[in-house]
mmCIF file of C-alpha atoms in Angstrom:
data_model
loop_
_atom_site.group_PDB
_atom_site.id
_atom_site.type_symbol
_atom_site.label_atom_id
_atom_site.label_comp_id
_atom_site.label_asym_id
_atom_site.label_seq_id
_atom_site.Cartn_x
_atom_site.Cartn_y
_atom_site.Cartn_z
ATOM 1 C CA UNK A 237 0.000 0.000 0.000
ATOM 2 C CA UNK A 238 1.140 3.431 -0.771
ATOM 3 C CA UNK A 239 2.112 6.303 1.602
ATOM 4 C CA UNK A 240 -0.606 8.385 1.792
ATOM 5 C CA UNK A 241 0.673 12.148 3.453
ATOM 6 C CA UNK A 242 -2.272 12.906 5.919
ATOM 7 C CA UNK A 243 -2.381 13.498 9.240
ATOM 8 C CA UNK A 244 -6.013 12.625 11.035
ATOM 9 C CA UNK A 245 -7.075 12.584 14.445
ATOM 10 C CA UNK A 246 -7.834 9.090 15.816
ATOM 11 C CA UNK A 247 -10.984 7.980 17.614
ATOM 12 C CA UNK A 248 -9.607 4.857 19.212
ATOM 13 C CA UNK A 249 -11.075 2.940 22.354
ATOM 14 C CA UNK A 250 -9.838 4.489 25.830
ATOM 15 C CA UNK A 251 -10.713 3.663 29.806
ATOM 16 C CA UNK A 252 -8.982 6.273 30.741
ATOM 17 C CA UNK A 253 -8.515 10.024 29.309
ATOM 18 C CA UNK A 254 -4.833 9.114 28.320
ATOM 19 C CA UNK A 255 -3.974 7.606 25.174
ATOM 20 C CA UNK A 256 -4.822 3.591 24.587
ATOM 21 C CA UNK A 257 -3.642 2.434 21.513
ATOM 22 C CA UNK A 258 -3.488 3.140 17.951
ATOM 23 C CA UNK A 259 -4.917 0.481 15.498
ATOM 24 C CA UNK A 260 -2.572 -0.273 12.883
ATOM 25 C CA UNK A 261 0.324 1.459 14.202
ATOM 26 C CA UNK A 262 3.315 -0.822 15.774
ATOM 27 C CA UNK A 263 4.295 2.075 18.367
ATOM 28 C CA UNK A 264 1.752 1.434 20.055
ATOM 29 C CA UNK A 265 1.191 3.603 23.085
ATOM 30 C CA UNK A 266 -0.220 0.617 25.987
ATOM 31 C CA UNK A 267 -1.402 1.807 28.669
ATOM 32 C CA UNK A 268 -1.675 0.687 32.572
ATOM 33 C CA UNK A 269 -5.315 0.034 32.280
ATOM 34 C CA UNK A 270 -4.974 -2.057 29.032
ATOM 35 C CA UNK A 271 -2.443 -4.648 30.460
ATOM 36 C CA UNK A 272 -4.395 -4.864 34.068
ATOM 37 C CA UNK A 273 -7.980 -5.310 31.898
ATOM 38 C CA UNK A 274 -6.165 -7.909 29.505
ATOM 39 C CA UNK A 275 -7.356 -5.740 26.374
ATOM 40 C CA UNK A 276 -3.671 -6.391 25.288
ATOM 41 C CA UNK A 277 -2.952 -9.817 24.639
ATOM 42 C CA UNK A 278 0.602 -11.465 24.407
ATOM 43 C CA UNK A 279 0.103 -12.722 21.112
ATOM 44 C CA UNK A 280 -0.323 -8.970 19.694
ATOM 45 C CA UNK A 281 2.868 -8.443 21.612
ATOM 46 C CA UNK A 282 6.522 -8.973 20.291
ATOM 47 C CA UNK A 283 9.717 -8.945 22.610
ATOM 48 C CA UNK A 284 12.599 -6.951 21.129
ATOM 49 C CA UNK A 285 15.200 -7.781 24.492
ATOM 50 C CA UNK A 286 15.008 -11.497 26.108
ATOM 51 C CA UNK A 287 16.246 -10.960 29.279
ATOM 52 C CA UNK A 288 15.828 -7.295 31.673
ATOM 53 C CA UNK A 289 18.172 -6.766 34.199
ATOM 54 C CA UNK A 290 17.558 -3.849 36.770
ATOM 55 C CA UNK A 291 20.847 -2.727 38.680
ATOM 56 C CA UNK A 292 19.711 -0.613 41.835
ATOM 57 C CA UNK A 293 21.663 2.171 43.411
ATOM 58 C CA UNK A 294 21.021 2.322 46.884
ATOM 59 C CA UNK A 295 24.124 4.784 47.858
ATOM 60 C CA UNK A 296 24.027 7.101 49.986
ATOM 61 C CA UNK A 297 23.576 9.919 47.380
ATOM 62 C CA UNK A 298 20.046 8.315 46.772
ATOM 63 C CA UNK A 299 18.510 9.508 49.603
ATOM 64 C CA UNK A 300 18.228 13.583 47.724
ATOM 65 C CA UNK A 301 15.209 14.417 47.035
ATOM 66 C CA UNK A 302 13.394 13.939 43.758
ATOM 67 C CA UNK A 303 13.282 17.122 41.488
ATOM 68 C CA UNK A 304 10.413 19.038 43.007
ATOM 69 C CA UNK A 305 8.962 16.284 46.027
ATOM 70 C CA UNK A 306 10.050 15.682 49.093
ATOM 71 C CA UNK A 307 11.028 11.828 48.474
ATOM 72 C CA UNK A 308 14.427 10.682 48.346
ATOM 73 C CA UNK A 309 15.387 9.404 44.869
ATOM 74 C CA UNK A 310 16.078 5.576 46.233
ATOM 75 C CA UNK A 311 11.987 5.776 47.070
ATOM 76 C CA UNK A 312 10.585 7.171 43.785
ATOM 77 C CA UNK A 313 12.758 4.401 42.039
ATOM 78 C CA UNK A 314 11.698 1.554 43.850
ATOM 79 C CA UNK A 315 7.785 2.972 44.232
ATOM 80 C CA UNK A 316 8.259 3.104 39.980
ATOM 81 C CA UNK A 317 9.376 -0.358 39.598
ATOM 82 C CA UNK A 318 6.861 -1.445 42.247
ATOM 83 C CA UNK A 319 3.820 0.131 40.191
ATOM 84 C CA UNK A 320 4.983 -1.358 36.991
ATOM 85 C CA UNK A 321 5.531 -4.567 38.205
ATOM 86 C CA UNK A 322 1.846 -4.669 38.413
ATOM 87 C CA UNK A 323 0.720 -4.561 35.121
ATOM 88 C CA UNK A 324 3.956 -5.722 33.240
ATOM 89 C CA UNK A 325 2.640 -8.489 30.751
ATOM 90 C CA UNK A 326 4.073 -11.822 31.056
ATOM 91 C CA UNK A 327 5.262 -12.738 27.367
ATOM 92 C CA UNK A 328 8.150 -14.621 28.609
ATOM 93 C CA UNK A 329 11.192 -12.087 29.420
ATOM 94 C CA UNK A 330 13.755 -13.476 31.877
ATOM 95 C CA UNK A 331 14.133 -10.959 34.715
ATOM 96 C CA UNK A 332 17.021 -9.818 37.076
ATOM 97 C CA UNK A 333 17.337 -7.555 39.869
ATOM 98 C CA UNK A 334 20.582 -6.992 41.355
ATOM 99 C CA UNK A 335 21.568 -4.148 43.841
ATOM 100 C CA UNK A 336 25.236 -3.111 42.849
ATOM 101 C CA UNK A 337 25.595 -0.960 45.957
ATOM 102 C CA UNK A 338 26.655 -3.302 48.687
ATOM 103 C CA UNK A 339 25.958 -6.198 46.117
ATOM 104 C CA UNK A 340 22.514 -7.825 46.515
ATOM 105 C CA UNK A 341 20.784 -10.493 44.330
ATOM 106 C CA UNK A 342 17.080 -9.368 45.180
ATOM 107 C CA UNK A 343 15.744 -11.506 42.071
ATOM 108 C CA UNK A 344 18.535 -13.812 40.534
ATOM 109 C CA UNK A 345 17.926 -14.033 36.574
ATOM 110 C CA UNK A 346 15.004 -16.162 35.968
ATOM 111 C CA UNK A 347 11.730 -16.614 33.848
ATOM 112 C CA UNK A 348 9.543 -13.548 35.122
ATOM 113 C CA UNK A 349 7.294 -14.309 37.928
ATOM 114 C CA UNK A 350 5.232 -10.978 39.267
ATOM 115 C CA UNK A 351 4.751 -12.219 43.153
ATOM 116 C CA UNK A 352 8.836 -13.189 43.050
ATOM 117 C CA UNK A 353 9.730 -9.452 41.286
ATOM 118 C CA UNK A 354 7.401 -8.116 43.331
ATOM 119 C CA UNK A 355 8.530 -9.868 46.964
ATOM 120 C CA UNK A 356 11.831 -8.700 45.382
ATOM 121 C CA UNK A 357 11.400 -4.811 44.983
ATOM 122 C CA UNK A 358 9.580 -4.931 48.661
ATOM 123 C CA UNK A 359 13.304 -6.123 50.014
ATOM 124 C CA UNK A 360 15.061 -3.511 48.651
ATOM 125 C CA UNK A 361 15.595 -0.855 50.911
ATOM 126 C CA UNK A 362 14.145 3.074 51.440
ATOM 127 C CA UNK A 363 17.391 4.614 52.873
ATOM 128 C CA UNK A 364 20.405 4.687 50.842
ATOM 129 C CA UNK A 365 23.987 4.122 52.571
ATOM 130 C CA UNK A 366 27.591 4.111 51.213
ATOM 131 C CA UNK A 367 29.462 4.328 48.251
ATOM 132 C CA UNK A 368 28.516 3.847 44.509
ATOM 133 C CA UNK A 369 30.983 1.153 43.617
ATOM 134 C CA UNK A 370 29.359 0.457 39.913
ATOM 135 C CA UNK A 371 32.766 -0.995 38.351
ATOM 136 C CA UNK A 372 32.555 -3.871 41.069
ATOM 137 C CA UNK A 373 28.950 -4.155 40.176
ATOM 138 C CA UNK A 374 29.980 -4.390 36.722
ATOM 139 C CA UNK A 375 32.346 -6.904 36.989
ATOM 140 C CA UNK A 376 29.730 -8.885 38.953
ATOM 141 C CA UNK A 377 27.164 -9.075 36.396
ATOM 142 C CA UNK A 378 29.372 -10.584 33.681
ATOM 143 C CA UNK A 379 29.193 -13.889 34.901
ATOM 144 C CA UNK A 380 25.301 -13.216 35.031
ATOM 145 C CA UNK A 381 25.083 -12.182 31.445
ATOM 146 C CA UNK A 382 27.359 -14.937 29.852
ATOM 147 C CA UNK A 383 25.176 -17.852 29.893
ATOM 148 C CA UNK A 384 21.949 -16.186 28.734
ATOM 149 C CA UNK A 385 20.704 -16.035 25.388
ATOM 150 C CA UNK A 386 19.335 -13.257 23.235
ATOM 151 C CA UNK A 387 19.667 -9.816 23.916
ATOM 152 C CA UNK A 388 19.680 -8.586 27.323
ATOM 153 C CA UNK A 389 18.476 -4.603 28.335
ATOM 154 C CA UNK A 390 20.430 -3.858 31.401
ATOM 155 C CA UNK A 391 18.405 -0.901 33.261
ATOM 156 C CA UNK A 392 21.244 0.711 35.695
ATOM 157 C CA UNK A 393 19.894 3.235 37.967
ATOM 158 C CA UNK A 394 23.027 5.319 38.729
ATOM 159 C CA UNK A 395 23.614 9.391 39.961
ATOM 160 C CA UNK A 396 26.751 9.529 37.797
ATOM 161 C CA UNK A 397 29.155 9.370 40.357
ATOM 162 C CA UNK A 398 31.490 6.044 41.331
ATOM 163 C CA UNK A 399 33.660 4.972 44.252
ATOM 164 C CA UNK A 400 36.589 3.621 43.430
ATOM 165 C CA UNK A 401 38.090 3.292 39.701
ATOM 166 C CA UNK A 402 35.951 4.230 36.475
ATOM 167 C CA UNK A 403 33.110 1.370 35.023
ATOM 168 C CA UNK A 404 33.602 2.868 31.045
ATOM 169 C CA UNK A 405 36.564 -0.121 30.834
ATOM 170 C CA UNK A 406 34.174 -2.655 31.928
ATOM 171 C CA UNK A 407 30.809 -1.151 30.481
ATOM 172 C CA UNK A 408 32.322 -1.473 27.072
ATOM 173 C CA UNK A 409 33.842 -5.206 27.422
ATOM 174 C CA UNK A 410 30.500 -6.172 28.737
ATOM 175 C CA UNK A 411 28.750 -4.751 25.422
ATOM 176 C CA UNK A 412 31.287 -5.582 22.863
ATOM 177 C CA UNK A 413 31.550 -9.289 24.397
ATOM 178 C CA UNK A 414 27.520 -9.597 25.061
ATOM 179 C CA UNK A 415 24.375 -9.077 23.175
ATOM 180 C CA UNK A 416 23.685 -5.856 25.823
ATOM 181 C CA UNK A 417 21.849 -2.490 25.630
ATOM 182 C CA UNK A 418 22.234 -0.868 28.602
ATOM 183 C CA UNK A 419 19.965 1.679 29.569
ATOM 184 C CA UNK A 420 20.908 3.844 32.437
ATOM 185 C CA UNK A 421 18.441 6.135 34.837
ATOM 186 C CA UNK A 422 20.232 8.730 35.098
ATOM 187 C CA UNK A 423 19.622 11.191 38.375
ATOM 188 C CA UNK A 424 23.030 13.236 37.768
ATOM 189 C CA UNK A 425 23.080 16.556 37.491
ATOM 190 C CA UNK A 426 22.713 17.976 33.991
ATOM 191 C CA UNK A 427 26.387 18.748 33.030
ATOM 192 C CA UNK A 428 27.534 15.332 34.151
ATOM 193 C CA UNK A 429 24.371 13.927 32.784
ATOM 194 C CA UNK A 430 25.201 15.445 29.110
ATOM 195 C CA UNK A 431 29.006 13.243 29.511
ATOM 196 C CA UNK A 432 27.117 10.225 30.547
ATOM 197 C CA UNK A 433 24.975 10.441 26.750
ATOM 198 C CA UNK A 434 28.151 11.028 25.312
ATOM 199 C CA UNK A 435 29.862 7.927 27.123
ATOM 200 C CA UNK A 436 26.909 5.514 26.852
ATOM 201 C CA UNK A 437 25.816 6.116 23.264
ATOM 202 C CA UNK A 438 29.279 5.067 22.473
ATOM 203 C CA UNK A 439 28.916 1.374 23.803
ATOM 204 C CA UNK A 440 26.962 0.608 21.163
ATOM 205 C CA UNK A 441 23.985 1.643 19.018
ATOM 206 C CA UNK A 442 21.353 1.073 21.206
ATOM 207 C CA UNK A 443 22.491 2.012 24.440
ATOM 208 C CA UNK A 444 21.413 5.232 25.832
ATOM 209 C CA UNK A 445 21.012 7.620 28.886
ATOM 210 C CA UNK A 446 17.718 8.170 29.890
ATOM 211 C CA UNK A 447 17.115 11.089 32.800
ATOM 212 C CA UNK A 448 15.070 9.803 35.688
ATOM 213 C CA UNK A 449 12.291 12.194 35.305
ATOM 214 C CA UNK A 450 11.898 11.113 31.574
ATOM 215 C CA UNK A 451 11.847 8.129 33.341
ATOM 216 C CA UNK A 452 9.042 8.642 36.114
ATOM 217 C CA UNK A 453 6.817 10.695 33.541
ATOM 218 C CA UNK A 454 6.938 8.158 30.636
ATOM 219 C CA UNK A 455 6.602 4.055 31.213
ATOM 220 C CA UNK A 456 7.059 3.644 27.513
ATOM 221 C CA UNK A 457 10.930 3.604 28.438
ATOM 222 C CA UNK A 458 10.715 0.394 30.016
ATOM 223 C CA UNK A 459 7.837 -1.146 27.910
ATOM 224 C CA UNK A 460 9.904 -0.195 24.434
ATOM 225 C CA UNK A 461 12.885 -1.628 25.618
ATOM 226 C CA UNK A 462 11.339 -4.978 26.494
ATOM 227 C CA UNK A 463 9.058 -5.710 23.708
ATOM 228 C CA UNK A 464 6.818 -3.443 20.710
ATOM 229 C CA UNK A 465 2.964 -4.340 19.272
ATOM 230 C CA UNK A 466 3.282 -6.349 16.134
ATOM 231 C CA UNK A 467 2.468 -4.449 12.628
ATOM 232 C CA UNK A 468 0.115 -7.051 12.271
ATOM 233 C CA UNK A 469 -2.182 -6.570 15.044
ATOM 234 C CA UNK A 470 -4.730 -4.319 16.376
ATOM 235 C CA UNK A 471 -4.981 -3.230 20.284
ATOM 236 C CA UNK A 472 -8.990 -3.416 20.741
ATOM 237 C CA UNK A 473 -10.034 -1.382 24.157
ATOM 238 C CA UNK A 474 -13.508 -0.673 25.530
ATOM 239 C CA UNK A 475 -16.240 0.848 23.545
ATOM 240 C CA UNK A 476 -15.855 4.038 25.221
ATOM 241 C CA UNK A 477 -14.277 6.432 22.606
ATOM 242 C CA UNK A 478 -12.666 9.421 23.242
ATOM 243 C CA UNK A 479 -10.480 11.989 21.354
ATOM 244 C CA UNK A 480 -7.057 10.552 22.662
ATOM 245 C CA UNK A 481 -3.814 11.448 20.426
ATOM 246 C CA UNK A 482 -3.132 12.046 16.908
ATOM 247 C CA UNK A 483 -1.983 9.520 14.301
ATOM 248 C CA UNK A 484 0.483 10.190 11.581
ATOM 249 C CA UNK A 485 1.119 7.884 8.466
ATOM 250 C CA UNK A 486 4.886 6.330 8.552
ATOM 251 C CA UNK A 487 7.683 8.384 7.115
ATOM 252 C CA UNK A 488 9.634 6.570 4.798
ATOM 253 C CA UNK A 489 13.305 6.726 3.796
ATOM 254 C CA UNK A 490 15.861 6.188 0.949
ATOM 255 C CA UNK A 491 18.449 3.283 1.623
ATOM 256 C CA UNK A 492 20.991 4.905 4.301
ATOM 257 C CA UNK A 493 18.818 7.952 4.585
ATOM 258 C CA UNK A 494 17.996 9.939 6.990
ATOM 259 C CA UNK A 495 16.680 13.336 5.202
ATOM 260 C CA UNK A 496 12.675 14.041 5.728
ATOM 261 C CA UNK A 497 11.576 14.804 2.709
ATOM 262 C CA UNK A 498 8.779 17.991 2.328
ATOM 263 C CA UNK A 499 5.409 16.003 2.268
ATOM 264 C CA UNK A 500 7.024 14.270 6.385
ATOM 265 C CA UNK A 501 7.875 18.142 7.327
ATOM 266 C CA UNK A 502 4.419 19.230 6.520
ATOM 267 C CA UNK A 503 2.942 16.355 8.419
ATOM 268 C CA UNK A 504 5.018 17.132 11.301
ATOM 269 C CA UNK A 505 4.336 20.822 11.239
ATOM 270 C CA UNK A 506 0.503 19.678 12.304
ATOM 271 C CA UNK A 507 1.722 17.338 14.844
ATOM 272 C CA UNK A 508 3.936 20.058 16.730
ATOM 273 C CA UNK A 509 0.702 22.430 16.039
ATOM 274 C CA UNK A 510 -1.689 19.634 17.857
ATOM 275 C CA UNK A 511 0.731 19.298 20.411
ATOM 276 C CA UNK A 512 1.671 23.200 21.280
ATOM 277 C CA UNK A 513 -2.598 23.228 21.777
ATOM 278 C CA UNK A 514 -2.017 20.354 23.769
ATOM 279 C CA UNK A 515 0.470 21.332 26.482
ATOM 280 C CA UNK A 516 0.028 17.459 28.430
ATOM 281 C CA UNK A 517 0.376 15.832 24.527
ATOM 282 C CA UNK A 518 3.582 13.564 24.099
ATOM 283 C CA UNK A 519 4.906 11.479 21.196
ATOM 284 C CA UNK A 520 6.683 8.620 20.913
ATOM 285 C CA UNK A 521 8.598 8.135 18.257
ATOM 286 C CA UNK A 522 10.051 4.840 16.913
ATOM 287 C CA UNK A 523 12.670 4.001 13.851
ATOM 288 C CA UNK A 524 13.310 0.882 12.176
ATOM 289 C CA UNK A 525 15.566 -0.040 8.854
ATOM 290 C CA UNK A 526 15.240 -2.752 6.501
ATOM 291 C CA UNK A 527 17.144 -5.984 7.128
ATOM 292 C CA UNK A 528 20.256 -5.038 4.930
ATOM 293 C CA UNK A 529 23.931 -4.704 6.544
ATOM 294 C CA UNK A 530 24.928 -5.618 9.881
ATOM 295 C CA UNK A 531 22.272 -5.002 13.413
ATOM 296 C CA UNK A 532 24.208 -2.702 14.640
ATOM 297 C CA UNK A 533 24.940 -0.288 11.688
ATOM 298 C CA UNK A 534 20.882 -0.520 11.415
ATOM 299 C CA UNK A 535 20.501 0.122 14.601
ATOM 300 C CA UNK A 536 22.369 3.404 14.263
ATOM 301 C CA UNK A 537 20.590 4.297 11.018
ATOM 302 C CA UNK A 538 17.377 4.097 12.660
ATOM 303 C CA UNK A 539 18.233 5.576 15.815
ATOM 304 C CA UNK A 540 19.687 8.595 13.154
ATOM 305 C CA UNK A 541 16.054 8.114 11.786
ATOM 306 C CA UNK A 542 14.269 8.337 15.422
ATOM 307 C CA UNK A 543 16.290 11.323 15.968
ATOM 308 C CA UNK A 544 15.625 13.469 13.009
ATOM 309 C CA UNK A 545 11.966 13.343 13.485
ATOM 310 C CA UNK A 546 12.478 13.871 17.427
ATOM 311 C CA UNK A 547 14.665 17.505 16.031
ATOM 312 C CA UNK A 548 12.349 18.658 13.836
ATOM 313 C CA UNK A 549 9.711 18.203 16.258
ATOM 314 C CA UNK A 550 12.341 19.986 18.612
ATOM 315 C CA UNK A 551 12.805 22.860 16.593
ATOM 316 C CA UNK A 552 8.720 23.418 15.771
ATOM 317 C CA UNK A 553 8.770 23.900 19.824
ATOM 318 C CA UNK A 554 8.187 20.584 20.757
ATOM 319 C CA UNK A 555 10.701 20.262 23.853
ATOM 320 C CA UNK A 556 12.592 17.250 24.245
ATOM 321 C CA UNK A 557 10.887 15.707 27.700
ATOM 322 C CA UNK A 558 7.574 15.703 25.649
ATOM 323 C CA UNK A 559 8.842 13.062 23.437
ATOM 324 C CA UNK A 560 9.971 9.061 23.722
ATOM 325 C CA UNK A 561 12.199 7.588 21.176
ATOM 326 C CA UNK A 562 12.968 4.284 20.181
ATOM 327 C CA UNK A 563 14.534 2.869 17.461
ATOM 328 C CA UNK A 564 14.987 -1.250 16.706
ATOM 329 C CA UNK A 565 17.073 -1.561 13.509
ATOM 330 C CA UNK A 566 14.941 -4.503 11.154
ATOM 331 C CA UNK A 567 12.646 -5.603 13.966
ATOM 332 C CA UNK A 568 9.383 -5.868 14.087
ATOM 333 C CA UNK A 569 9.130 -5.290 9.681
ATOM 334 C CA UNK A 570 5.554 -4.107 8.330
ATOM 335 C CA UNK A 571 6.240 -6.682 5.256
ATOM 336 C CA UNK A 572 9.134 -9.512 4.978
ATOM 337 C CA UNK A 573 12.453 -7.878 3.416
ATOM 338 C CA UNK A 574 11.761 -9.918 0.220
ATOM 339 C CA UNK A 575 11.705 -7.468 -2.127
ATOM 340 C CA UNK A 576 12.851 -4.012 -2.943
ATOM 341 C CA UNK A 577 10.131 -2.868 -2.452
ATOM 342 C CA UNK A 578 9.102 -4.085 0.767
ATOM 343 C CA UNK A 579 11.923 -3.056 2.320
ATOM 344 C CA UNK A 580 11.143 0.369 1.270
ATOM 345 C CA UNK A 581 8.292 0.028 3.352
ATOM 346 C CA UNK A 582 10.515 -1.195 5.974
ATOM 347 C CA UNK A 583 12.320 2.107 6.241
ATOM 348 C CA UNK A 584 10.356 3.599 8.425
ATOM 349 C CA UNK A 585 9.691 6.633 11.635
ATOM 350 C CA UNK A 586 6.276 5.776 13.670
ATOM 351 C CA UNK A 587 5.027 8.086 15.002
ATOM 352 C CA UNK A 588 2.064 8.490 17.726
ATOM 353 C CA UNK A 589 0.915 11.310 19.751
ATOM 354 C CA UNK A 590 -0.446 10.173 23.453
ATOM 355 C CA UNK A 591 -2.736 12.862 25.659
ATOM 356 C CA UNK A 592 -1.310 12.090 29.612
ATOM 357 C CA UNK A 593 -4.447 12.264 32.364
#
């Protein structure tokens, strides 16, 4: 089917005033109530990591306060992973939990069980203490990571600060010599925070920093890491319908492209227009390549792809904590990479505009 450059408001299916999902799109923005009311089922669900491993930071640099609360960072991270535990679908992810400060295995690596994870989380403690000795903690989750299979997203929950000698050495063995993204929740302070992108992006392709209150505000970062809605399938919610986000038609590229060509600009001038009306609208945004060259050069090219869309949305006066990006190289294709032109098709920015409560 051909690309047809329109952007429509979607009546889709909501129990709740923030956005369900889209039908038809693969960025699919799930929310709490859809998971816990089993309108989502785990066959219209497909896992892009294997295995999640969450390393905790309970140092004594935890216990600041959130940005703008009263409650000490080591709280609001343990109350988030608490809360998601609760709806987090069972589609067969292997699940770790590991605090790295004063080493503790609070949920050695196995199949995902939501009474163990959430026993688990309840163990880990409110009051942080000591030193943030994440190069040990490194070194103690290699053994962890060697024997699994498939790719692993490593969630590490750090300040930006370390006791002792510098993790990069061992960060980068542990991706170069594993199938690893690590994702790190970053509560450092913004100038340290801007070296920590710079450091993690260069692991690999699909490693990233991601700032705590991104975070807290948006679940999608720990849903999109862990699996995406297949291309084939529609999310069907109640039958009470509500205005709840905008939809936009893919944007397509040229092989190794990344350029938005002036039909995807004009599209995404009325998205940043719906959303500057909209001050509680977000987007998340999602790139994916066709299956030629190597995972992690695609990767790249669609995080590149992801990126553009997120800047031009940026620059229209979109700011950056109002959008989520993703990107997943030649997972998850609309059509099989069988011909030329399916894999045109392939090369692809979703994009989907969610309405918080």
């Amino acid at each position: 089917m051909s690309k047809v450059h329109t952007v429509r408001v979607a009546l889709v299916a909501a129990t709740v005033v923030c956005l369900a999902s889209i039908p038809g799109l693969a960025v699919e923005i799930i929310t709490r109530d859809d998971i816990v009311n089993n309108v989502v089922k785990k066959e219209q669900l497909v896992k892009v990591a294997d295995n999640a491993i969450f390393m905790l930071d309970t140092s004594s640099s935890t216990n600041d306060k959130f940005a703008g609360t009263d409650v000490p960072v080591v709280k609001v991270v343990k109350n988030q992973l608490q809360k998601r535990n609760e709806y987090f679908p069972d589609i067969g992810h292997n699940v770790g939990i590991y605090t790295y400060t004063d080493w503790q295995e609070n949920y050695p690596v196995q199949p995902y069980n939501r009474e163990g994870v959430a026993a688990a989380l309840g163990s880990v403690r409110e009051t942080g203490k000591g030193p943030t000795a994440l190069k040990i903690g490194l070194q103690k989750l290699e053994p962890i990571l060697k024997p699994l299979s498939g790719r692993t997203a490593v969630f590490v929950f750090w300040d930006g600060e370390y006791t002792g000698q510098n993790p990069a050495e061992v960060a980068k063995k542990l991706a170069t010599e594993n199938d690893v993204c690590f994702y790190v929740i970053s509560s450092a302070k913004p100038k340290r925070e801007a070296e920590l992108a710079k450091d993690i992006a260069s692991l690999n392709a699909c490693s990233r920093v991601i700032p705590l209150a991104a975070f807290v505000n948006h679940p999608d970062y720990v849903s999109g890491a862990l699996y995406d809605v297949k291309v084939t399938e529609d999310v069907v919610t109640s039958t009470d319908k509500k205005v709840v986000g905008l939809k936009v038609d893919n944007i397509n590229f040229a092989t190794n492209k990344t350029e938005l060509v002036q039909e995807d600009k004009a599209d995404l001038d009325k998205v940043a227009a719906f959303m500057k009306e909209r001050p509680k609208a977000y987007a998340v945004i999602a790139g994916y390549t066709d299956d030629v060259g190597t995972r992690d050069n695609n990767e790249r090219l669609s995080r590149n792809r992801a990126m553009m869309v997120g800047n031009y949305l940026n620059q229209k006066g979109i700011d950056d904590s109002r959008m989520v990006l993703f990107w997943y190289g030649p997972n998850n294709p609309v059509v099989p990479n069988s011909s030329a032109a399916n894999q045109a098709k392939n090369r692809r920015v979703e994009l989907a505009v969610g309405l918080e409560g």
